[in-house]
């Protein structure tokens, strides 16, 4: 049954993204960036609702009160990355437009990537790290000043359930450069949508939004260790069965150490 559901959801996404992306490409020269963004978010919402109806995946979100309230208040969202699910559901969930930092190769994906190329996002060349980070800071500062939140996955890639990747400090470096707080977010999406798996399972995905952590006066590595400690402790709390040796592993993460 899960295989049939997964096939149907894939067909749902393909059949909806083609006309939606085509409409975005046609509309792009004529509408503002914000309107175009929310037009694209409309398709992401359709994909997520398809996940609800077809796959039986439900989101359970906590911590909305931790998000900045002002229309122009900046934030850098640092999110646990386990599957494609969180990349789809974050924009419809958040009250501010989001700008993803992603590798430019995604822009060549038919329809989906073509539509993304029309949005004001931060796409980078991973082979040119120094130039790429300078671009992230330049564009990030501009976007944050406009009330757009920057979202990054500090582990860099999707991590299997129950595992922890290497947390890289580019997100906290950006936050420090721009004076923006960081918002750590834990996501248990691999319970339903495992990494690189075609067959998905019904269930509840917990999305826990942590308290904002000020970046002013901090060092990137030290701040990232605090983000890492919060996210991984929250993952252990939300999905304890996936972390049989979690307590010993978490004891090795020392937030605040320099």
Coordinates of C-alpha atoms in Angstrom, one line a residue:
X1 CA 0.0 0.0 0.0
X2 CA 2.8 2.4 0.8
X3 CA 4.4 1.8 -2.6
X4 CA 1.1 2.6 -4.3
X5 CA 0.7 5.8 -2.2
X6 CA 4.3 6.8 -3.0
X7 CA 3.7 6.3 -6.8
X8 CA 0.5 8.3 -6.6
X9 CA 2.2 11.2 -4.7
X10 CA 5.1 11.3 -7.2
X11 CA 2.5 11.5 -10.1
X12 CA 0.7 14.2 -8.1
X13 CA 3.8 16.3 -7.9
X14 CA 4.8 15.8 -11.5
X15 CA 1.3 16.6 -12.8
X16 CA 1.0 19.7 -10.7
X17 CA 4.5 21.2 -11.0
X18 CA 4.5 21.3 -14.8
X19 CA 1.5 23.7 -15.2
X20 CA 2.5 25.6 -12.0
X21 CA 6.1 26.2 -13.1
X22 CA 4.9 27.1 -16.6
X23 CA 2.6 29.7 -15.1
X24 CA 5.5 31.0 -13.0
X25 CA 7.8 31.4 -16.0
X26 CA 5.1 33.2 -17.9
X27 CA 4.2 35.5 -15.0
X28 CA 7.8 36.3 -13.9
X29 CA 8.4 39.3 -16.1
X30 CA 5.1 40.9 -15.0
X31 CA 4.8 40.5 -11.3
X32 CA 6.9 41.5 -8.2
X33 CA 9.3 39.3 -6.5
X34 CA 7.2 38.8 -3.4
X35 CA 4.1 37.9 -5.4
X36 CA 6.1 35.4 -7.5
X37 CA 7.6 33.9 -4.3
X38 CA 4.1 33.3 -2.8
X39 CA 3.0 31.9 -6.2
X40 CA 5.7 29.3 -6.0
X41 CA 4.9 28.6 -2.3
X42 CA 1.4 27.8 -3.5
X43 CA 2.8 24.8 -5.4
X44 CA 4.9 23.7 -2.3
X45 CA 1.7 23.8 -0.3
X46 CA -0.1 21.7 -2.9
X47 CA 2.8 19.1 -2.7
X48 CA 2.7 19.1 1.1
X49 CA -1.1 18.7 1.2
X50 CA -0.7 15.9 -1.3
X51 CA 1.6 14.3 1.2
X52 CA -1.1 14.7 3.8
X53 CA -3.9 13.2 1.7
X54 CA -2.0 10.6 -0.3
X55 CA 0.9 9.5 1.9
X56 CA -0.7 10.1 5.3
X57 CA 2.1 12.4 6.6
X58 CA 1.1 15.0 9.1
X59 CA 3.2 17.8 10.6
X60 CA 3.1 18.6 14.3
X61 CA 4.7 22.0 14.8
X62 CA 5.8 23.5 18.1
X63 CA 7.7 26.7 18.9
X64 CA 6.0 29.3 16.7
X65 CA 6.3 31.7 19.6
X66 CA 10.1 31.6 19.2
X67 CA 10.0 33.3 15.8
X68 CA 10.7 37.0 15.5
X69 CA 7.5 39.1 15.4
X70 CA 8.5 42.2 13.5
X71 CA 7.8 42.5 9.7
X72 CA 11.4 43.4 9.1
X73 CA 13.0 41.4 11.9
X74 CA 15.9 39.2 10.5
X75 CA 16.5 35.6 11.2
X76 CA 18.7 32.8 9.9
X77 CA 16.9 29.4 10.1
X78 CA 19.2 26.5 10.7
X79 CA 17.3 23.3 10.1
X80 CA 18.0 19.5 10.6
X81 CA 18.0 17.9 7.2
X82 CA 16.7 14.4 6.8
X83 CA 14.6 14.4 3.6
X84 CA 13.0 16.5 0.9
X85 CA 9.9 16.9 3.1
X86 CA 11.3 19.9 5.1
X87 CA 12.5 21.7 2.0
X88 CA 8.9 21.6 0.8
X89 CA 7.0 22.4 4.0
X90 CA 9.1 25.2 5.5
X91 CA 8.0 28.0 3.1
X92 CA 4.3 27.4 3.6
X93 CA 4.8 27.2 7.4
X94 CA 6.8 30.4 7.8
X95 CA 5.2 33.9 8.1
X96 CA 8.1 35.5 6.2
X97 CA 9.5 34.7 2.7
X98 CA 12.5 32.4 2.8
X99 CA 15.6 32.4 0.8
X100 CA 17.3 29.0 0.5
X101 CA 21.1 28.7 0.1
X102 CA 21.5 25.9 -2.4
X103 CA 23.9 24.5 -5.0
X104 CA 23.2 26.0 -8.5
X105 CA 23.0 22.6 -10.1
X106 CA 19.4 22.5 -8.9
X107 CA 18.4 25.2 -11.3
X108 CA 18.8 22.8 -14.2
X109 CA 16.0 20.5 -12.8
X110 CA 13.2 20.7 -15.4
X111 CA 10.3 22.9 -14.4
X112 CA 11.0 22.9 -10.6
X113 CA 14.5 24.3 -11.1
X114 CA 13.5 26.6 -13.9
X115 CA 10.9 28.2 -11.6
X116 CA 13.4 28.5 -8.7
X117 CA 15.7 30.4 -11.0
X118 CA 13.2 33.2 -11.2
X119 CA 13.2 33.6 -7.4
X120 CA 15.5 35.8 -5.3
X121 CA 17.4 32.9 -3.7
X122 CA 21.1 32.3 -3.0
X123 CA 22.6 29.7 -5.3
X124 CA 26.2 28.9 -4.9
X125 CA 29.1 27.1 -6.7
X126 CA 30.5 24.7 -4.1
X127 CA 33.7 24.4 -6.1
X128 CA 34.5 28.1 -5.3
X129 CA 33.9 28.2 -1.6
X130 CA 35.5 31.6 -0.8
X131 CA 33.7 33.4 -3.6
X132 CA 30.5 31.6 -2.8
X133 CA 30.5 32.6 0.9
X134 CA 31.2 36.2 0.0
X135 CA 28.1 36.0 -2.3
X136 CA 26.1 34.4 0.5
X137 CA 27.0 37.3 2.9
X138 CA 26.3 40.0 0.2
X139 CA 22.9 38.6 -0.8
X140 CA 22.0 37.5 2.7
X141 CA 22.5 41.0 4.1
X142 CA 20.3 42.4 1.4
X143 CA 17.6 39.9 1.8
X144 CA 17.6 40.0 5.6
X145 CA 17.2 43.8 5.3
X146 CA 14.1 43.3 3.3
X147 CA 12.5 41.0 5.9
X148 CA 13.3 37.8 4.0
X149 CA 14.7 35.0 6.3
X150 CA 17.6 32.9 5.1
X151 CA 17.3 29.2 5.6
X152 CA 20.2 26.8 5.6
X153 CA 20.9 23.1 6.4
X154 CA 24.1 23.2 8.5
X155 CA 24.8 19.5 7.9
X156 CA 24.9 20.3 4.2
X157 CA 23.1 17.2 3.0
X158 CA 20.3 14.8 4.0
X159 CA 21.2 12.7 7.1
X160 CA 19.8 9.2 7.8
X161 CA 17.5 8.9 10.7
X162 CA 19.3 8.5 14.0
X163 CA 22.5 9.9 12.7
X164 CA 24.3 13.3 12.9
X165 CA 26.3 14.9 10.1
X166 CA 29.1 17.4 10.5
X167 CA 27.6 20.8 11.4
X168 CA 29.4 23.5 9.3
X169 CA 29.6 27.1 10.5
X170 CA 28.6 28.9 7.3
X171 CA 25.1 29.6 8.7
X172 CA 26.4 31.1 11.9
X173 CA 29.1 33.1 10.1
X174 CA 26.3 34.6 7.9
X175 CA 24.2 35.4 11.0
X176 CA 27.2 37.1 12.7
X177 CA 28.2 39.1 9.6
X178 CA 24.6 40.4 9.4
X179 CA 23.8 40.7 13.1
X180 CA 20.8 38.4 12.8
X181 CA 19.7 35.8 15.4
X182 CA 19.8 32.1 14.5
X183 CA 16.7 29.9 14.9
X184 CA 17.5 26.2 15.4
X185 CA 14.9 23.8 14.1
X186 CA 14.7 20.0 14.6
X187 CA 12.7 17.9 12.1
X188 CA 11.9 14.2 12.3
X189 CA 11.0 13.8 8.6
X190 CA 13.0 10.6 8.1
X191 CA 10.4 8.7 10.2
X192 CA 8.1 9.0 7.2
X193 CA 10.3 10.0 4.3
X194 CA 13.7 8.3 4.7
X195 CA 16.7 9.7 2.9
X196 CA 16.9 8.7 -0.8
X197 CA 13.9 6.4 -0.3
X198 CA 11.1 6.2 -2.9
X199 CA 8.6 4.5 -0.6
X200 CA 7.3 6.8 2.1
X201 CA 5.3 5.8 5.3
X202 CA 2.4 7.5 7.0
X203 CA 3.0 9.1 10.3
X204 CA 3.7 12.4 12.2
X205 CA 6.7 14.6 11.4
X206 CA 7.6 16.7 14.4
X207 CA 9.0 20.2 13.6
X208 CA 10.3 21.9 16.7
X209 CA 11.3 25.6 16.4
X210 CA 13.9 26.5 19.1
X211 CA 14.5 29.8 20.9
X212 CA 16.3 32.5 18.9
X213 CA 20.0 32.7 19.7
X214 CA 21.6 36.1 19.4
X215 CA 24.7 36.2 17.1
X216 CA 26.2 39.5 18.1
X217 CA 29.6 39.2 19.7
X218 CA 29.7 35.4 19.1
X219 CA 32.3 33.3 17.2
X220 CA 30.9 31.1 14.4
X221 CA 32.2 27.7 15.6
X222 CA 31.1 28.3 19.2
X223 CA 27.6 29.5 18.1
X224 CA 27.3 26.5 15.8
X225 CA 28.1 24.2 18.6
X226 CA 25.2 25.7 20.6
X227 CA 22.9 25.2 17.6
X228 CA 24.1 21.7 17.1
X229 CA 23.6 20.8 20.8
X230 CA 20.1 22.2 20.8
X231 CA 19.0 20.4 17.6
X232 CA 20.5 17.1 18.4
X233 CA 19.1 17.1 22.0
X234 CA 15.7 17.9 20.5
X235 CA 16.0 15.1 18.0
X236 CA 16.8 12.7 20.8
X237 CA 13.7 13.9 22.7
X238 CA 11.4 13.8 19.6
X239 CA 12.6 10.5 18.1
X240 CA 14.4 8.7 21.0
X241 CA 13.9 5.2 19.5
X242 CA 16.2 6.2 16.6
X243 CA 19.0 7.2 18.9
X244 CA 19.8 4.2 21.1
X245 CA 23.2 5.6 22.0
X246 CA 22.1 9.2 21.9
X247 CA 22.9 10.2 25.5
X248 CA 26.6 9.2 25.1
X249 CA 26.8 11.0 21.8
X250 CA 25.2 14.2 23.0
X251 CA 27.5 14.4 26.0
X252 CA 30.4 14.9 23.5
X253 CA 28.8 18.1 22.2
X254 CA 29.8 21.1 24.5
X255 CA 27.8 24.2 23.7
X256 CA 29.6 27.4 24.6
X257 CA 33.0 25.9 24.5
X258 CA 35.5 28.0 22.7

